[in-house]
């Protein structure tokens, strides 16, 4: 089935508002071709463009990409350096494309540990696109959900300690106001490639009611077709949020 056929099957009235993607499998993709892991990262950019373009074509307003986790620093230095250089090059090459599509770019995570050049480029793209309103591209960089949750707990505890917040008033909305994602809706659909079936410390709070899809495809092979099929599968699910099917009908 060609891409256009798949896109026609999507119900524009039942689109997920926020899609999050764990982009996994670059290293295995490279090794299967007799190459180093870094070769897989370099060939993953096409897949990134595919998912961004697919979201843009069907008007999904929020896309979060797990770009670099807080645990990724433990990888070999050569690989980390390649990832940082690749991020820098991609930001330079794609900034105008992101802007021209009307997308606004955001970053979630602790970017203070990133190389200064990368931080500067991120801030430049964020500033360039700050007035765009046709979609939101969110990069999770040096991001770890457990650290994010602990950060929120510390900030809320400090407010209670200083008398600015009563314990009785702490609810879900107060907690969410202290997350990196406070300005974004909860995730509706989370996709992970490469056949791994785990969350890997990604948006643990935000995916509480997300549909989870684990794909066997390795990330560099991810196409717009792949994404459109994920959306179709999502639309075939009954999202009950704790209710029964009878209540929904």
Coordinates of C-alpha atoms in Angstrom, one line a residue:
X1 CA 0.0 0.0 0.0
X2 CA 1.5 3.3 -1.0
X3 CA 1.8 6.2 1.4
X4 CA -1.0 8.3 0.0
X5 CA -3.5 5.3 0.5
X6 CA -2.5 5.0 4.1
X7 CA -2.9 8.8 4.7
X8 CA -6.4 8.6 3.2
X9 CA -7.4 6.0 5.8
X10 CA -6.6 8.4 8.7
X11 CA -9.6 10.0 10.4
X12 CA -8.7 13.7 10.8
X13 CA -11.3 14.0 13.6
X14 CA -9.6 11.4 15.8
X15 CA -5.9 12.4 15.6
X16 CA -3.7 12.1 18.6
X17 CA -2.8 15.6 19.8
X18 CA 0.6 14.7 21.2
X19 CA 2.9 11.9 19.8
X20 CA 6.1 10.9 21.5
X21 CA 8.8 8.8 19.8
X22 CA 11.7 6.7 21.3
X23 CA 14.0 6.6 18.3
X24 CA 15.9 3.3 18.8
X25 CA 17.9 0.9 16.7
X26 CA 20.5 3.0 15.0
X27 CA 23.4 0.9 16.3
X28 CA 21.9 -2.4 15.3
X29 CA 21.0 -1.0 11.9
X30 CA 24.6 0.0 11.4
X31 CA 26.0 -3.3 12.7
X32 CA 23.8 -5.3 10.4
X33 CA 25.6 -3.5 7.6
X34 CA 29.0 -4.1 9.0
X35 CA 29.4 -0.5 10.1
X36 CA 30.1 1.2 13.4
X37 CA 27.2 2.4 15.6
X38 CA 27.9 6.0 14.6
X39 CA 27.1 5.2 11.0
X40 CA 23.5 4.4 12.2
X41 CA 23.2 7.7 14.0
X42 CA 24.3 9.6 10.8
X43 CA 21.7 7.7 8.7
X44 CA 18.9 8.3 11.2
X45 CA 18.3 11.9 10.0
X46 CA 16.1 10.8 7.2
X47 CA 13.8 9.0 9.7
X48 CA 13.6 12.2 11.8
X49 CA 12.6 14.2 8.7
X50 CA 10.0 11.5 7.9
X51 CA 8.3 11.6 11.3
X52 CA 8.3 15.4 11.4
X53 CA 6.9 15.7 7.9
X54 CA 4.3 13.0 8.5
X55 CA 3.1 14.9 11.6
X56 CA 3.0 18.2 9.7
X57 CA 1.1 16.7 6.8
X58 CA -1.8 15.4 8.9
X59 CA -1.6 18.3 11.4
X60 CA -0.7 16.6 14.6
X61 CA 0.2 19.6 16.9
X62 CA 2.8 18.2 19.2
X63 CA 5.7 15.8 18.5
X64 CA 8.3 14.9 21.1
X65 CA 11.5 13.1 20.0
X66 CA 13.7 11.3 22.6
X67 CA 16.9 12.8 21.2
X68 CA 19.4 12.2 24.0
X69 CA 18.7 10.7 27.4
X70 CA 20.4 11.6 30.6
X71 CA 21.7 8.0 30.6
X72 CA 23.3 8.3 27.2
X73 CA 26.3 10.1 28.6
X74 CA 27.5 6.6 29.8
X75 CA 28.0 5.5 26.1
X76 CA 31.5 5.5 24.6
X77 CA 33.0 9.0 24.3
X78 CA 33.4 8.7 20.6
X79 CA 29.7 7.9 20.2
X80 CA 28.6 10.7 22.5
X81 CA 30.8 13.2 20.6
X82 CA 29.4 12.0 17.3
X83 CA 25.8 12.5 18.6
X84 CA 26.6 16.0 19.8
X85 CA 28.3 16.9 16.5
X86 CA 25.4 15.4 14.6
X87 CA 22.9 17.4 16.6
X88 CA 24.9 20.6 15.9
X89 CA 25.0 19.9 12.2
X90 CA 21.3 19.0 12.0
X91 CA 20.2 22.1 13.8
X92 CA 22.2 24.2 11.3
X93 CA 20.8 22.3 8.3
X94 CA 17.2 21.9 9.4
X95 CA 16.6 25.3 11.1
X96 CA 15.2 26.9 8.0
X97 CA 13.1 23.9 7.1
X98 CA 11.6 23.8 10.6
X99 CA 10.8 27.5 10.3
X100 CA 9.3 27.3 6.8
X101 CA 6.9 24.5 8.0
X102 CA 5.6 26.9 10.6
X103 CA 6.8 24.6 13.4
X104 CA 7.9 26.0 16.8
X105 CA 10.8 24.2 18.5
X106 CA 11.1 23.5 22.2
X107 CA 13.5 21.6 24.4
X108 CA 12.8 19.5 27.5
X109 CA 15.6 18.3 29.8
X110 CA 18.6 19.8 31.4
X111 CA 20.5 21.4 28.6
X112 CA 23.2 23.0 30.9
X113 CA 25.4 19.9 30.4
X114 CA 25.3 20.1 26.6
X115 CA 28.3 21.6 24.7
X116 CA 28.1 25.4 24.5
X117 CA 27.8 25.4 20.7
X118 CA 24.9 23.0 20.8
X119 CA 23.1 25.1 23.5
X120 CA 23.6 28.3 21.5
X121 CA 22.2 26.6 18.3
X122 CA 19.2 25.3 20.2
X123 CA 18.5 28.7 21.6
X124 CA 18.8 30.3 18.1
X125 CA 16.3 27.9 16.6
X126 CA 13.9 28.3 19.6
X127 CA 14.1 32.1 19.1
X128 CA 13.7 31.8 15.3
X129 CA 10.6 29.7 15.6
X130 CA 9.0 31.3 18.7
X131 CA 6.1 32.9 16.8
X132 CA 5.3 29.8 14.6
X133 CA 1.9 28.2 15.3
X134 CA 1.5 25.3 12.9
X135 CA 2.9 22.7 15.2
X136 CA 5.3 22.0 18.0
X137 CA 8.5 20.0 17.7
X138 CA 9.9 19.1 21.1
X139 CA 13.4 17.7 21.5
X140 CA 14.0 15.7 24.7
X141 CA 17.7 16.4 25.3
X142 CA 19.7 15.2 28.4
X143 CA 16.2 14.2 29.6
X144 CA 15.4 11.6 32.2
X145 CA 11.8 11.3 33.5
X146 CA 12.9 10.2 37.0
X147 CA 15.1 13.3 37.4
X148 CA 12.3 15.5 36.1
X149 CA 9.9 14.1 38.7
X150 CA 12.4 14.6 41.5
X151 CA 13.0 18.1 40.3
X152 CA 9.2 18.8 40.6
X153 CA 9.1 17.2 44.1
X154 CA 12.0 19.4 45.2
X155 CA 10.4 22.6 43.8
X156 CA 7.0 21.8 45.4
X157 CA 8.6 20.9 48.7
X158 CA 10.5 24.3 48.7
X159 CA 7.2 26.1 48.0
X160 CA 5.6 24.3 51.0
X161 CA 8.6 25.0 53.2
X162 CA 8.4 28.7 52.3
X163 CA 4.7 28.9 53.0
X164 CA 3.8 29.6 49.4
X165 CA 1.8 26.4 49.0
X166 CA -0.4 24.3 51.3
X167 CA 0.1 20.5 51.2
X168 CA -3.7 20.1 50.8
X169 CA -3.6 22.0 47.5
X170 CA -1.1 19.8 45.8
X171 CA -2.9 18.0 43.0
X172 CA -2.1 16.8 39.5
X173 CA -2.2 20.3 38.0
X174 CA 0.2 21.7 40.6
X175 CA 2.6 18.8 40.0
X176 CA 2.4 19.2 36.2
X177 CA 3.3 22.9 36.5
X178 CA 6.7 21.8 37.7
X179 CA 7.5 19.5 34.9
X180 CA 9.5 20.4 31.8
X181 CA 6.3 19.7 29.8
X182 CA 4.0 22.0 31.7
X183 CA 3.0 23.8 28.5
X184 CA 2.2 20.7 26.5
X185 CA -0.7 18.3 26.6
X186 CA -0.4 14.7 27.9
X187 CA 0.9 12.2 25.4
X188 CA -1.7 10.3 23.4
X189 CA 0.5 8.0 21.4
X190 CA 4.0 6.8 22.2
X191 CA 6.0 4.9 19.6
X192 CA 9.2 2.9 20.2
X193 CA 11.2 1.4 17.3
X194 CA 13.7 -1.5 17.3
X195 CA 11.6 -4.2 18.9
X196 CA 12.5 -3.3 22.5
X197 CA 9.5 -3.2 24.8
X198 CA 10.3 -0.7 27.5
X199 CA 9.9 3.0 28.3
X200 CA 13.5 3.8 29.2
X201 CA 12.8 6.6 31.6
X202 CA 10.8 8.7 29.0
X203 CA 7.9 10.9 30.0
X204 CA 6.7 8.5 32.7
X205 CA 4.1 10.9 34.1
X206 CA 3.0 12.2 30.7
X207 CA 2.2 8.8 29.1
X208 CA -0.1 7.7 31.9
X209 CA -3.0 7.2 29.4
X210 CA -1.0 7.0 26.2
X211 CA -1.4 4.2 23.7
X212 CA 2.0 2.4 23.5
X213 CA 3.2 1.0 20.2
X214 CA 6.4 -1.1 20.0
X215 CA 7.7 -1.6 16.4
X216 CA 10.2 -4.1 15.1
X217 CA 11.5 -1.6 12.6
X218 CA 14.9 -0.1 13.3
X219 CA 14.8 3.7 13.5
X220 CA 16.8 4.5 10.2
X221 CA 14.1 2.5 8.3
X222 CA 11.2 4.5 9.8
X223 CA 9.1 6.0 7.0
X224 CA 6.1 8.2 6.7
X225 CA 4.1 5.1 5.9
X226 CA 5.3 3.6 9.2
X227 CA 4.0 6.6 11.1
X228 CA 0.7 6.8 9.3
X229 CA 0.1 3.1 10.1
X230 CA 0.8 3.9 13.8
X231 CA -1.9 6.6 13.7
X232 CA -4.4 4.3 12.0
X233 CA -3.7 1.6 14.7
X234 CA -4.1 4.3 17.4
X235 CA -7.5 5.3 15.9
X236 CA -8.7 1.7 16.0
X237 CA -8.2 1.6 19.8
X238 CA -11.0 2.4 22.3
X239 CA -9.7 5.0 24.7
X240 CA -11.7 4.6 27.9
X241 CA -9.8 6.5 30.5
X242 CA -11.1 4.2 33.3
X243 CA -14.7 4.1 32.0
X244 CA -16.5 1.2 30.3
X245 CA -17.3 0.8 26.6
X246 CA -21.0 1.3 27.4
X247 CA -20.3 4.6 29.1
X248 CA -18.4 5.9 26.0
X249 CA -21.2 4.9 23.7

